[in-house]
mmCIF file of C-alpha atoms in Angstrom:
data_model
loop_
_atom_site.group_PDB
_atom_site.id
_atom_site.type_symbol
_atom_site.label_atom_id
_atom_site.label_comp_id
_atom_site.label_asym_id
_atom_site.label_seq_id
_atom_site.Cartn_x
_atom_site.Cartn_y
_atom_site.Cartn_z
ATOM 1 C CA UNK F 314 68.390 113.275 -7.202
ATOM 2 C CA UNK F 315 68.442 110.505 -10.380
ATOM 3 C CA UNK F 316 65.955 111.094 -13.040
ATOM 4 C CA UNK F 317 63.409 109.239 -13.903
ATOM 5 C CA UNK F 318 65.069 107.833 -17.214
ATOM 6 C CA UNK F 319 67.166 105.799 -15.807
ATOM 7 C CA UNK F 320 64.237 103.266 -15.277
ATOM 8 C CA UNK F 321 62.935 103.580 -18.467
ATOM 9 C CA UNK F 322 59.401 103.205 -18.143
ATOM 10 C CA UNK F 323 58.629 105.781 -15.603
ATOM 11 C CA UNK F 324 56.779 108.709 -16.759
ATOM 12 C CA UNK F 325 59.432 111.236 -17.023
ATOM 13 C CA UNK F 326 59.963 114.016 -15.798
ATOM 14 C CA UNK F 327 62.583 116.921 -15.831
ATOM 15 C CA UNK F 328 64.998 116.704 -12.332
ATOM 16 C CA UNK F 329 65.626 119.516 -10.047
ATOM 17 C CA UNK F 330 68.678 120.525 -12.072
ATOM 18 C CA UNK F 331 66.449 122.020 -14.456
ATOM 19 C CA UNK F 332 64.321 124.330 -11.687
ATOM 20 C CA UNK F 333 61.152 123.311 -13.380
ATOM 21 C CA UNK F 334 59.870 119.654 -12.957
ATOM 22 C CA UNK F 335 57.403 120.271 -15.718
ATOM 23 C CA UNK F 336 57.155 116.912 -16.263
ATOM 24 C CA UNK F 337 55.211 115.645 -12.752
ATOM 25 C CA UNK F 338 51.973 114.931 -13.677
ATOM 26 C CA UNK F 339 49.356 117.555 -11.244
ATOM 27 C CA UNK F 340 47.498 114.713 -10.092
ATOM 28 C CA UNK F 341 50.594 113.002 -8.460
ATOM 29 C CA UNK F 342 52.068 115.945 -7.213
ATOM 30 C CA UNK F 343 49.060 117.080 -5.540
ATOM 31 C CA UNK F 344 48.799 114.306 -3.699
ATOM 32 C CA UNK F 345 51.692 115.053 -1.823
ATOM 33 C CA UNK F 346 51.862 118.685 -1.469
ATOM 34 C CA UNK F 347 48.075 118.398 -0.506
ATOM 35 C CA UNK F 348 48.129 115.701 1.831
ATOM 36 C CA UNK F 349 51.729 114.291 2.972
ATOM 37 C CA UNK F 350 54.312 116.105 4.358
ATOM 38 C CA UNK F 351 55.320 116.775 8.066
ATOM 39 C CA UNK F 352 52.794 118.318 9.470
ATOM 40 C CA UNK F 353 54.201 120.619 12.416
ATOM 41 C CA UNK F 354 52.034 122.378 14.808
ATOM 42 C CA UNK F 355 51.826 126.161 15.041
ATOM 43 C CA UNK F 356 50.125 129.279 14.731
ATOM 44 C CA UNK F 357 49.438 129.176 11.072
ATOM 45 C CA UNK F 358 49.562 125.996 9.288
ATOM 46 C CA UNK F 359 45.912 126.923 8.391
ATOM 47 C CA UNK F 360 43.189 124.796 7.410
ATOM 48 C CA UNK F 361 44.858 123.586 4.136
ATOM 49 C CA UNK F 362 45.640 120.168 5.275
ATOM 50 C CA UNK F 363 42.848 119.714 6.172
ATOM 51 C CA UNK F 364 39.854 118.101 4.313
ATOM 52 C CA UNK F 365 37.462 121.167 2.799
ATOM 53 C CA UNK F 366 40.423 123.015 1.553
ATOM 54 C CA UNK F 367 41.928 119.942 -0.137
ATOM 55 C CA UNK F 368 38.443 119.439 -1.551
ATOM 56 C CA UNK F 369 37.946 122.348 -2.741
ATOM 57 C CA UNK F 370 41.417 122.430 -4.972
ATOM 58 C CA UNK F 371 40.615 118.870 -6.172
ATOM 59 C CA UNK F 372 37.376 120.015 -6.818
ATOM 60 C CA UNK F 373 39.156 122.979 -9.274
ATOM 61 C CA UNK F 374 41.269 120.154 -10.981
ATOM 62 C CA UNK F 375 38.335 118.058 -11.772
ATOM 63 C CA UNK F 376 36.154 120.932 -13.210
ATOM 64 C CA UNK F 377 39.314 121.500 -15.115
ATOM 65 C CA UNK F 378 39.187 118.045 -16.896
ATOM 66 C CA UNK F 379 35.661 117.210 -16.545
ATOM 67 C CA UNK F 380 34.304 118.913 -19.820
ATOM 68 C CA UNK F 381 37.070 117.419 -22.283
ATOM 69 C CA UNK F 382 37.164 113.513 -20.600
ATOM 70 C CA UNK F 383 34.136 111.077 -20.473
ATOM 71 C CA UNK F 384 34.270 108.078 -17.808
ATOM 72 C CA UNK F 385 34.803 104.589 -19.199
ATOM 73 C CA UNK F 386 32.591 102.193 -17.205
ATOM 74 C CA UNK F 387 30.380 104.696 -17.094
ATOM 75 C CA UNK F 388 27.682 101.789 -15.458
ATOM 76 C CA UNK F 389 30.506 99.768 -12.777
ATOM 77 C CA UNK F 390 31.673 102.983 -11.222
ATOM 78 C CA UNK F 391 35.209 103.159 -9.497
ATOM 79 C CA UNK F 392 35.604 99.570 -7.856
ATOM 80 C CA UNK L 1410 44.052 110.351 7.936
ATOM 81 C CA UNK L 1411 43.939 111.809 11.395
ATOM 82 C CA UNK L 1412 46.490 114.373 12.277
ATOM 83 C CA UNK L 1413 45.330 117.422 14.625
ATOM 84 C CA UNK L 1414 46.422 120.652 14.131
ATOM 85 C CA UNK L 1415 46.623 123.266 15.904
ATOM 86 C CA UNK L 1416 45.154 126.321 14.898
ATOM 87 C CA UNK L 1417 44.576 129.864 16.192
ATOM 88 C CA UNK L 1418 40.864 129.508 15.146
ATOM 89 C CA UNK L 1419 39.108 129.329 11.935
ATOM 90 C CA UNK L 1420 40.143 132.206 9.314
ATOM 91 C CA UNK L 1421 42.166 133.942 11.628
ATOM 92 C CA UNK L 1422 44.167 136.653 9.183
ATOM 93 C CA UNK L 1423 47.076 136.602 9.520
ATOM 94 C CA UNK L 1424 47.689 140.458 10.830
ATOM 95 C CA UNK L 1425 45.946 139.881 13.714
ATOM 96 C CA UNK L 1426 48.838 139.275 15.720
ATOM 97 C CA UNK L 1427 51.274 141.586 13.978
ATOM 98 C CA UNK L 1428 51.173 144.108 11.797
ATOM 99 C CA UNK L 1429 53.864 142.937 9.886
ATOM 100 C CA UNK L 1430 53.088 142.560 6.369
ATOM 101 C CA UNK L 1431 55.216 139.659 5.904
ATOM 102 C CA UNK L 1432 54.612 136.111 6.367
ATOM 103 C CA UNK L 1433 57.170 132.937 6.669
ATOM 104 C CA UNK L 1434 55.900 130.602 4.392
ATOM 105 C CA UNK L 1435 58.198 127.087 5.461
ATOM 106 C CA UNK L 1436 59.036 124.676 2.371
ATOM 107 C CA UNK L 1437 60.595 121.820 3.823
ATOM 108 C CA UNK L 1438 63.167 121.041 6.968
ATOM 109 C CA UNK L 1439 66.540 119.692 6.199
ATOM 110 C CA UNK L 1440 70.076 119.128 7.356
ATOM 111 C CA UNK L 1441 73.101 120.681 6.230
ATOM 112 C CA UNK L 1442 70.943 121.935 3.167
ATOM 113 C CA UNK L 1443 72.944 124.145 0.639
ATOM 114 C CA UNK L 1444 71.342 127.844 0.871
ATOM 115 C CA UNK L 1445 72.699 127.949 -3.224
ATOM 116 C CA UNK L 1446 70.590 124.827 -3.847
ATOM 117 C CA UNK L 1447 67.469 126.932 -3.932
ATOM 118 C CA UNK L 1448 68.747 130.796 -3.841
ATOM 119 C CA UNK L 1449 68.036 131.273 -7.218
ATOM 120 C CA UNK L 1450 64.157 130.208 -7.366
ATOM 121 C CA UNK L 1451 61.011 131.969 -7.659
ATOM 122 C CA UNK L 1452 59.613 130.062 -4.177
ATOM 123 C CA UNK L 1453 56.098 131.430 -3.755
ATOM 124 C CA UNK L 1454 57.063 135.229 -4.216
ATOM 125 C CA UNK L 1455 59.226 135.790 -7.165
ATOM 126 C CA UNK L 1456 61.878 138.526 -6.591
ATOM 127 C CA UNK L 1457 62.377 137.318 -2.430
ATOM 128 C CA UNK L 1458 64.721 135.298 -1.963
ATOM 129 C CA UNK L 1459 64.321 131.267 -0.646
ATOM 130 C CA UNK L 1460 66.735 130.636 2.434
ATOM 131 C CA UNK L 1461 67.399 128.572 5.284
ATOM 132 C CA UNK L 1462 66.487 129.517 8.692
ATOM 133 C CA UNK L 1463 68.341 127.655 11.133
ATOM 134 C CA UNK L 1464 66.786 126.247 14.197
ATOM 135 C CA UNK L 1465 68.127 123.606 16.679
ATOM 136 C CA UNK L 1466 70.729 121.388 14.862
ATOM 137 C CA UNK L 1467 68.609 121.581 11.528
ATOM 138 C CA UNK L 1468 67.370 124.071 8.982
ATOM 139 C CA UNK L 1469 64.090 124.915 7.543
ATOM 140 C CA UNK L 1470 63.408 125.993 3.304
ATOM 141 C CA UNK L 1471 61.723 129.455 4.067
ATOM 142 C CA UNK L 1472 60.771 132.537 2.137
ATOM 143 C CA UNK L 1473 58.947 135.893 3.295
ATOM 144 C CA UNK L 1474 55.867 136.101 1.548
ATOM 145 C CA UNK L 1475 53.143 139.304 1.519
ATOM 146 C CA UNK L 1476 51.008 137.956 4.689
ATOM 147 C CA UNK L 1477 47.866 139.408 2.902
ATOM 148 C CA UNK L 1478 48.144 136.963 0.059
ATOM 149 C CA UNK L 1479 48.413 134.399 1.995
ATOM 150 C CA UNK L 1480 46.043 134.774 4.926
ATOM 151 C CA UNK L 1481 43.559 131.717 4.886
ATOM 152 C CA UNK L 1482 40.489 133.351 3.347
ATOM 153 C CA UNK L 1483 43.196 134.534 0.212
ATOM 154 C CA UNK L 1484 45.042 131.492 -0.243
ATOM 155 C CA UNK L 1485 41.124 129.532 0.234
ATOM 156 C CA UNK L 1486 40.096 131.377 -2.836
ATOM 157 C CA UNK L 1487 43.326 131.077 -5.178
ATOM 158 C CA UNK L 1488 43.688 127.557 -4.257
ATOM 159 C CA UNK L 1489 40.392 126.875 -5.606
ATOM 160 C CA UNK L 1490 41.275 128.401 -8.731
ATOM 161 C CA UNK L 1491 43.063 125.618 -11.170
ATOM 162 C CA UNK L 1492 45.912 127.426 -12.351
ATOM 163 C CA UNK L 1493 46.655 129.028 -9.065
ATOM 164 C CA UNK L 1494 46.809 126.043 -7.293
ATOM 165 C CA UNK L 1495 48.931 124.138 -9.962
ATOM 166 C CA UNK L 1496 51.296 127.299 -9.762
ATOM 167 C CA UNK L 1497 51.726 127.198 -6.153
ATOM 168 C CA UNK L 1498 52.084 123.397 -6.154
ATOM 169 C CA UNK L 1499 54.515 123.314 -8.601
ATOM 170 C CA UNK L 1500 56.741 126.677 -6.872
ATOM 171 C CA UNK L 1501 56.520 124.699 -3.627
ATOM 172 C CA UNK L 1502 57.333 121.455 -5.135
ATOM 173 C CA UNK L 1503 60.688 122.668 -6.943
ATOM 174 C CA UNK L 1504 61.893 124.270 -3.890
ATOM 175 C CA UNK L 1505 61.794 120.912 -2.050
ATOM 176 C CA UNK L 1506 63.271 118.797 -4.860
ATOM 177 C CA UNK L 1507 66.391 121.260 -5.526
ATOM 178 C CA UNK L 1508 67.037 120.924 -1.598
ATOM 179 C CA UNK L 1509 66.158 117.395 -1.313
ATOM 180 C CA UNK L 1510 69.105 117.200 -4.053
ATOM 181 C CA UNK L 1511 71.888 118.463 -1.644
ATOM 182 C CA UNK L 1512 70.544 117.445 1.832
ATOM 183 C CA UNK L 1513 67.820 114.734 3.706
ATOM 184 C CA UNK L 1514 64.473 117.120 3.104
ATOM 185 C CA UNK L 1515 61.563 116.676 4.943
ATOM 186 C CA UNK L 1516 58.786 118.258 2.785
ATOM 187 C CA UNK L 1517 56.262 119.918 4.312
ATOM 188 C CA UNK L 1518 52.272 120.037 3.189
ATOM 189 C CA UNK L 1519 51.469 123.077 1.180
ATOM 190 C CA UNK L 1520 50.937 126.248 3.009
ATOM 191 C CA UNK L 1521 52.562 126.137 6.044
ATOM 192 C CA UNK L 1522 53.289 129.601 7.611
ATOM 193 C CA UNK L 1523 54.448 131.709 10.316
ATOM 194 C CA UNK L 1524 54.321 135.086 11.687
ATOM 195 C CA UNK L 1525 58.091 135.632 10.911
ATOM 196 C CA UNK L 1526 60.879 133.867 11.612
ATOM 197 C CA UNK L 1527 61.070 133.938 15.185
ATOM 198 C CA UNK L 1528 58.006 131.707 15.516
ATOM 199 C CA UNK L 1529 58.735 129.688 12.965
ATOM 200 C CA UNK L 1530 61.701 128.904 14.981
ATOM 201 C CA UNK L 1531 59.882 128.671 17.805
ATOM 202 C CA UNK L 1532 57.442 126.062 16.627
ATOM 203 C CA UNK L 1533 59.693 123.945 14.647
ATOM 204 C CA UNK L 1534 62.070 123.770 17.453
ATOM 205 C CA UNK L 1535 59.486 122.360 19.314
ATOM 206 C CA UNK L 1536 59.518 119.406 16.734
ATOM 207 C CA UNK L 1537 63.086 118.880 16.701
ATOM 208 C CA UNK L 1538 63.111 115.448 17.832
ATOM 209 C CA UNK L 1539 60.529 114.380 15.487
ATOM 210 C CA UNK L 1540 62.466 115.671 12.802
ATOM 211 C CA UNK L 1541 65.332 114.229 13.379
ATOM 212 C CA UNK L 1542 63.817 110.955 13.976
ATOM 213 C CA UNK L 1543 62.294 110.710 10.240
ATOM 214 C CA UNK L 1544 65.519 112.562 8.509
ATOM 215 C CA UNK L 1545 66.743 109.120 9.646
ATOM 216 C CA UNK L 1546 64.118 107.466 8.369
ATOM 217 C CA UNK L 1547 64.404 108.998 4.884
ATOM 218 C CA UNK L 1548 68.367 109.527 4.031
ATOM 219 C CA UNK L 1549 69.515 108.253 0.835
ATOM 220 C CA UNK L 1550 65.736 106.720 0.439
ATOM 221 C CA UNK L 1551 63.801 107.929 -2.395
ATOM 222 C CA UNK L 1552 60.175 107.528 -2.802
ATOM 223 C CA UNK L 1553 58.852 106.257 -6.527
ATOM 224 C CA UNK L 1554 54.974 106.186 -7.221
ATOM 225 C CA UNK L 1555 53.049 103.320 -8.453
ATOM 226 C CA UNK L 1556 49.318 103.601 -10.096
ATOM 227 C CA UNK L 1557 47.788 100.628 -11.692
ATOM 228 C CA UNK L 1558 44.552 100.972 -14.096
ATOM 229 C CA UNK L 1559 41.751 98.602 -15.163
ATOM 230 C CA UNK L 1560 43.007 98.764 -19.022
ATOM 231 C CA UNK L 1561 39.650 99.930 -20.345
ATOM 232 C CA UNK L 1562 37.879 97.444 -21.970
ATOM 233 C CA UNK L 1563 37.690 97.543 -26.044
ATOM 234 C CA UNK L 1564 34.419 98.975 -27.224
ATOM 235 C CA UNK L 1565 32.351 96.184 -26.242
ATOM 236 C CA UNK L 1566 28.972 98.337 -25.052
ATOM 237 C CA UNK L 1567 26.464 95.516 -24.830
ATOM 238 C CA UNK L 1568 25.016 96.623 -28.106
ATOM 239 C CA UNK L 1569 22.862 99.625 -27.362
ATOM 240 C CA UNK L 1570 21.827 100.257 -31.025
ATOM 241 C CA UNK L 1571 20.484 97.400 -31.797
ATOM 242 C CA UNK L 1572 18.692 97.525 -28.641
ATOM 243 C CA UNK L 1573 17.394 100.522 -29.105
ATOM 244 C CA UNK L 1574 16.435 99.730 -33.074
ATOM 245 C CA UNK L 1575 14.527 96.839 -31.871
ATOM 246 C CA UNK L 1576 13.127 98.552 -28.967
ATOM 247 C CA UNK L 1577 9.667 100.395 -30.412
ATOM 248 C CA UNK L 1578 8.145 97.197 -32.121
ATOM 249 C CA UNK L 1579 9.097 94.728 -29.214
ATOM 250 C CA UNK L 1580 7.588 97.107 -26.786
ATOM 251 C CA UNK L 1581 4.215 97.223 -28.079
ATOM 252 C CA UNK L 1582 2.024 94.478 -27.122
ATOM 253 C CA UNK L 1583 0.233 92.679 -29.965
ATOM 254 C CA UNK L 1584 2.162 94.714 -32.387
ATOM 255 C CA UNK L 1585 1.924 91.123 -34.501
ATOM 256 C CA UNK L 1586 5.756 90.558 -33.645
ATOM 257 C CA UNK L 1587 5.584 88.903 -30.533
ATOM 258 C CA UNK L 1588 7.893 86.220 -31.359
ATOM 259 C CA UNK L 1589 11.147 87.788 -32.241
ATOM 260 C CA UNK L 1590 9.976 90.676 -29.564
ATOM 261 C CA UNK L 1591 10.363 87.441 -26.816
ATOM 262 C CA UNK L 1592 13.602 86.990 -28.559
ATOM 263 C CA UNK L 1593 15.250 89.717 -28.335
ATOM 264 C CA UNK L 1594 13.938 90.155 -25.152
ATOM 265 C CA UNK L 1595 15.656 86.990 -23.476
ATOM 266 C CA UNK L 1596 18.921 87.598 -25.606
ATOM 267 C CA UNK L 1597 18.958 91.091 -24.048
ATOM 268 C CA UNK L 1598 18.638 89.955 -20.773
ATOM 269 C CA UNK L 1599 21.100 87.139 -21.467
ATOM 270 C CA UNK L 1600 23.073 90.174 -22.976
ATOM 271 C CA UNK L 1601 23.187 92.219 -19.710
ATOM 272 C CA UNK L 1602 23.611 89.157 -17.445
ATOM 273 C CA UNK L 1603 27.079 88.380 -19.568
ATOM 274 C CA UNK L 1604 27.954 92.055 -19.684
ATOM 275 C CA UNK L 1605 27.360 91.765 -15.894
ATOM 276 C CA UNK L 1606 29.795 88.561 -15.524
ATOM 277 C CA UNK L 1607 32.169 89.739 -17.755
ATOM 278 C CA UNK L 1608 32.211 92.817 -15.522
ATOM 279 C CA UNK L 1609 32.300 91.429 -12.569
ATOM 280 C CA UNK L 1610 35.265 89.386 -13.819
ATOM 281 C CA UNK L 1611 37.110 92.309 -14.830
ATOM 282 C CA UNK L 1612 37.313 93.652 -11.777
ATOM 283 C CA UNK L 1613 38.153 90.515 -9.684
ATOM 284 C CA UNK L 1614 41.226 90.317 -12.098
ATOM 285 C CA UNK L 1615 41.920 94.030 -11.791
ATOM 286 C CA UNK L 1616 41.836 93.711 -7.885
ATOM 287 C CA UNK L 1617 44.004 90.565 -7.865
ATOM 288 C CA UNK L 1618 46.778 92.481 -10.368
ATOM 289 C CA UNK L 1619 46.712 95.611 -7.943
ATOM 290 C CA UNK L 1620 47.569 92.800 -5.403
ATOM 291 C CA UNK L 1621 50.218 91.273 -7.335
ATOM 292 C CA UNK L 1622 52.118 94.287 -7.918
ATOM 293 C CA UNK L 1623 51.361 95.883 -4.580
ATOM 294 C CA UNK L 1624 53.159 92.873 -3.490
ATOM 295 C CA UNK L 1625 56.002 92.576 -5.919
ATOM 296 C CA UNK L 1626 56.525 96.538 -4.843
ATOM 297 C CA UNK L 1627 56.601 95.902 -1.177
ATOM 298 C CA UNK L 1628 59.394 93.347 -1.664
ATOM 299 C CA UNK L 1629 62.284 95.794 -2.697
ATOM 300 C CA UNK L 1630 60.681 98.055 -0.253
ATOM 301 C CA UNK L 1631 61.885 99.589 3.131
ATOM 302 C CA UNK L 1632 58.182 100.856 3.778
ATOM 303 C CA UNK L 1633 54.859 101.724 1.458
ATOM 304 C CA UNK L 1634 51.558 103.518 1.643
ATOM 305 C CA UNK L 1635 48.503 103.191 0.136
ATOM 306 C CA UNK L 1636 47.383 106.779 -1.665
ATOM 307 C CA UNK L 1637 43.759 107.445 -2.143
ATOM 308 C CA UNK L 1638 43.002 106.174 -5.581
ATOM 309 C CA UNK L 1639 42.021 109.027 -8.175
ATOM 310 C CA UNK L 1640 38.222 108.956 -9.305
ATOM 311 C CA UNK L 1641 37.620 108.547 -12.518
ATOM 312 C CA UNK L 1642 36.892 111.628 -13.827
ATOM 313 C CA UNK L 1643 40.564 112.409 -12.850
ATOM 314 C CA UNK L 1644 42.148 108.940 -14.960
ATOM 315 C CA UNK L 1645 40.259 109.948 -17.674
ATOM 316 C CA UNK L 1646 40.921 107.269 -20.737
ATOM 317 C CA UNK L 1647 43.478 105.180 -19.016
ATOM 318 C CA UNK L 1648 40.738 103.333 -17.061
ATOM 319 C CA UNK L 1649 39.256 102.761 -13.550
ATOM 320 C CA UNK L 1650 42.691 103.185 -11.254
ATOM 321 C CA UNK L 1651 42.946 100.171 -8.947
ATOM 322 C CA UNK L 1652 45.919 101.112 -6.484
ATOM 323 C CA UNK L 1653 47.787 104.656 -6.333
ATOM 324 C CA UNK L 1654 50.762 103.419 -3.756
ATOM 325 C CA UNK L 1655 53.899 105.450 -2.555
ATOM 326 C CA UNK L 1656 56.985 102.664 -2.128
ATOM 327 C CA UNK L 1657 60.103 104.055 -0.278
ATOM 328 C CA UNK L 1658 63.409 102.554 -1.468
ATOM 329 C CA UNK L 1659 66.810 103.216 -1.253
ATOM 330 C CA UNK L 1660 68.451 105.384 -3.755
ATOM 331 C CA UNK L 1661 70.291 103.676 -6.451
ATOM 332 C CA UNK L 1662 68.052 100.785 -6.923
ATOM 333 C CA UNK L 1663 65.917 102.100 -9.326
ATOM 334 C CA UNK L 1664 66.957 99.516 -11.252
ATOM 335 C CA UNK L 1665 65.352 96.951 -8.779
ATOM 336 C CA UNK L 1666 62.123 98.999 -9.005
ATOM 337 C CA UNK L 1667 62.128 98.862 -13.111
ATOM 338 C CA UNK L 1668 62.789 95.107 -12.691
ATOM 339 C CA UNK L 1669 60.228 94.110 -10.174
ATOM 340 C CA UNK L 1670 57.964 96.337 -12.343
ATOM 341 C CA UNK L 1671 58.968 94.643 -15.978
ATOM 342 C CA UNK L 1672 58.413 91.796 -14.098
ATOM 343 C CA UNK L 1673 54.940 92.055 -12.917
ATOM 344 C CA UNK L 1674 53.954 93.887 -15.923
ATOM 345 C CA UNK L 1675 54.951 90.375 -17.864
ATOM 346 C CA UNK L 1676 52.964 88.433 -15.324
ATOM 347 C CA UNK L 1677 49.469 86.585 -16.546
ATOM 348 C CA UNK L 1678 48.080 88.388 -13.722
ATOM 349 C CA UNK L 1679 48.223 91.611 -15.054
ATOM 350 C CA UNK L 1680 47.344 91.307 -18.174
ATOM 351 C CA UNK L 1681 44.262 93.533 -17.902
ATOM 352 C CA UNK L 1682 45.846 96.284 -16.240
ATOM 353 C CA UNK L 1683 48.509 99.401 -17.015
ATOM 354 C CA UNK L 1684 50.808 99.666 -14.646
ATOM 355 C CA UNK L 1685 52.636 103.426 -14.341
ATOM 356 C CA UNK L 1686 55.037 104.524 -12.286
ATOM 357 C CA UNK L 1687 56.506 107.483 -11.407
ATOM 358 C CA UNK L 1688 59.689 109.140 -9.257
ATOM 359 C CA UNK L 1689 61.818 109.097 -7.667
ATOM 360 C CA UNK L 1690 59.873 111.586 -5.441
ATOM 361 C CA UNK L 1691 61.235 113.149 -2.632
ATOM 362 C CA UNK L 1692 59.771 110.646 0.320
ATOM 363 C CA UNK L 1693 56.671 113.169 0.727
ATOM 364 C CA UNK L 1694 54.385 110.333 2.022
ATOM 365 C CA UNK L 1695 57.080 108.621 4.201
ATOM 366 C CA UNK L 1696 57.355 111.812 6.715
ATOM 367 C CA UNK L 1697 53.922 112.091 8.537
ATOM 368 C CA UNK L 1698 54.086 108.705 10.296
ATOM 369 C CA UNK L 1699 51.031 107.920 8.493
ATOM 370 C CA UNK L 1700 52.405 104.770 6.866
ATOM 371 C CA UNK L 1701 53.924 101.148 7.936
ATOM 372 C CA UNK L 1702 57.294 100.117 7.643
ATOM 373 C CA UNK L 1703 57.899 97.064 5.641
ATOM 374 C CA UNK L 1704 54.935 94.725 4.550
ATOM 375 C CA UNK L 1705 51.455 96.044 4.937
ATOM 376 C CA UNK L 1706 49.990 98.504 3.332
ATOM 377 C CA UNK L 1707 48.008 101.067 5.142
ATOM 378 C CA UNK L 1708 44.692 101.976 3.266
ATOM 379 C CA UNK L 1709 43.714 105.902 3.441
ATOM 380 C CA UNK L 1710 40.070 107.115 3.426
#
């Protein structure tokens, strides 16, 4: 698969080639592996796909990045 | 979203059924994947190997993990944990991107495991059609990631310090400044109705750029999908995020994606917004169904 460089503006990150695609920022990637994907049926896809769990390891990012980031628009809120 | 699955009950360990102590955790399915493409990674138990388990005319990414690790109360409580989770998304992530780089990969979510391999098979067998069906949809497709943000406005606070400088003598009736009290009073109100407009504004224009390049996106598309859009406390400095959208487009025309970006970037309408993009992903949120094929976009609670 290309690399992101190739369209110069994309946030870039590291292809497969290198094992480790440091470069994909959490927040993007974790929408995916959290909640895309082909979701099969059987005896153990757990809860994860499903809302609390996904919650809950959002809810580990934000406390992450909470402390260290103050919202802009602190009075509009999200639109 | 609304997807059912099936599930042997809440927190069911995973030993109930077996004593085995060693689950199948499945990556991704693919077709005529390379087993070298991702023999030599650390998966989601470094020091067992990742392999392909053949079922049907396909083959699914899987590794043995320790069951006990990963039984739903354990993997509850290290998902929760920040590092953890970025570990495991990351593991599970470069497992399906080395694949995806030698066959059509369909990724699937985090977490998905069997009792072994022979119901793995089982179940995914089941699926087969289904599979097959989106490989189609995805081959030599590529998905690319598009996030636009309200470019935070430049300090422009409606002036809380003189506010709150003028604010003990023109609170105080009869305090012998009544005058410039009334003043200050109806240019503080004047001062929160403009912040208001200019506000409101702001975010009319922001909404009508997400449009714009949601649109511009969706015409070198083959299919896109709205993404929930990250809270705030997640964009931090970059602003209020106005669209997070996945766009599937065939491989090789990155070059149409930069354009129609560059493009829409340079357009009036989006001059109060940052536009970011990222990929090309594997097609992760082209594989559930869960999205529209050409034009419209499909919002996501």
């Amino acid at each position: 698969m290309p690399v992101g460089e190739h369209v110069g503006e994309v946030v870039p990150w590291e292809g497969p080639e290198s094992g480790a695609p440091i470069g994909v920022p959490l927040v993007d990637l974790l929408d995916r592996v959290l909640a895309t994907g082909v979701v099969v049926s059987g005896d153990l896809v757990l809860a994860i796909a499903e809302v609390p769990l996904v919650r809950l390891s959002l809810n580990a990012l934000l406390s992450s990045v909470n402390e260290r980031v103050a919202a802009p628009w602190g009075d509009g809120g999200p639109l | 979203m609304t997807r059912t699955v099936e599930q042997p009950g809440p927190r069911q360990p995973l030993r109930t059924e077996t004593s085995a102590a060693v689950a199948t955790y499945v990556f991704a399915v693919c077709r005529g994947g390379d087993p070298a493409a991702v023999a030599g990674l650390p998966g989601q138990a470094p020091g067992t190997p990742v392999r392909l388990l053949r079922f049907g005319s396909l083959e699914a990414v899987v590794q043995d993990v320790p069951a006990a690790e990963f039984d739903a109360e354990n993997l509850r409580e290290r998902l929760a944990d920040r590092a953890e989770l970025e570990r495991c998304a990351r593991a599970h992530h470069s497992v399906i991107a080395a694949m995806a780089g030698s066959a059509p990969t369909l990724p699937l979510p985090l977490a998905t495991l069997y009792l072994g391999d022979e119901r793995a098979r089982v179940a995914l067998r089941a699926d087969e059609r289904r599979f097959l069906a989106v490989l189609k949809r995805i081959t030599g497709r590529v998905e690319w990631g598009v996030k636009v943000y309200a470019r935070p406005e430049a300090k422009q606070e409606p002036d809380r310090s003189a506010e709150a400088a003028g604010a003990p003598g023109s609170g105080a009736p009869g305090s012998g400044a009544a005058g410039s009290g009334a003043r200050s009073g109806r240019a503080y109100l004047e001062r929160v109705r403009g912040a208001r407009q200019d506000r409101e504004r702001r975010q009319q224009a922001g909404l009508a750029a997400a449009e714009a390049v949601d649109r511009a996106l969706r015409g070198i598309a083959v299919a896109s999908r709205r993404l929930r859009t990250h809270e705030t406390t997640l964009t931090g400095e970059r602003g209020v995020q106005l669209l997070n959208a996945a766009y599937l487009v065939a491989e090789g025309d990155e070059h149409d994606v930069a354009a129609a970006v560059r493009e829409v970037r340079r357009s009036p309408a989006c001059r109060s917004v940052e536009v970011e993009v990222t990929g090309p992903w594997v097609p992760y949120s082209f594989v559930d169904g869960s999205f529209v094929d050409g034009g419209e976009p499909d919002a996501r609670g």
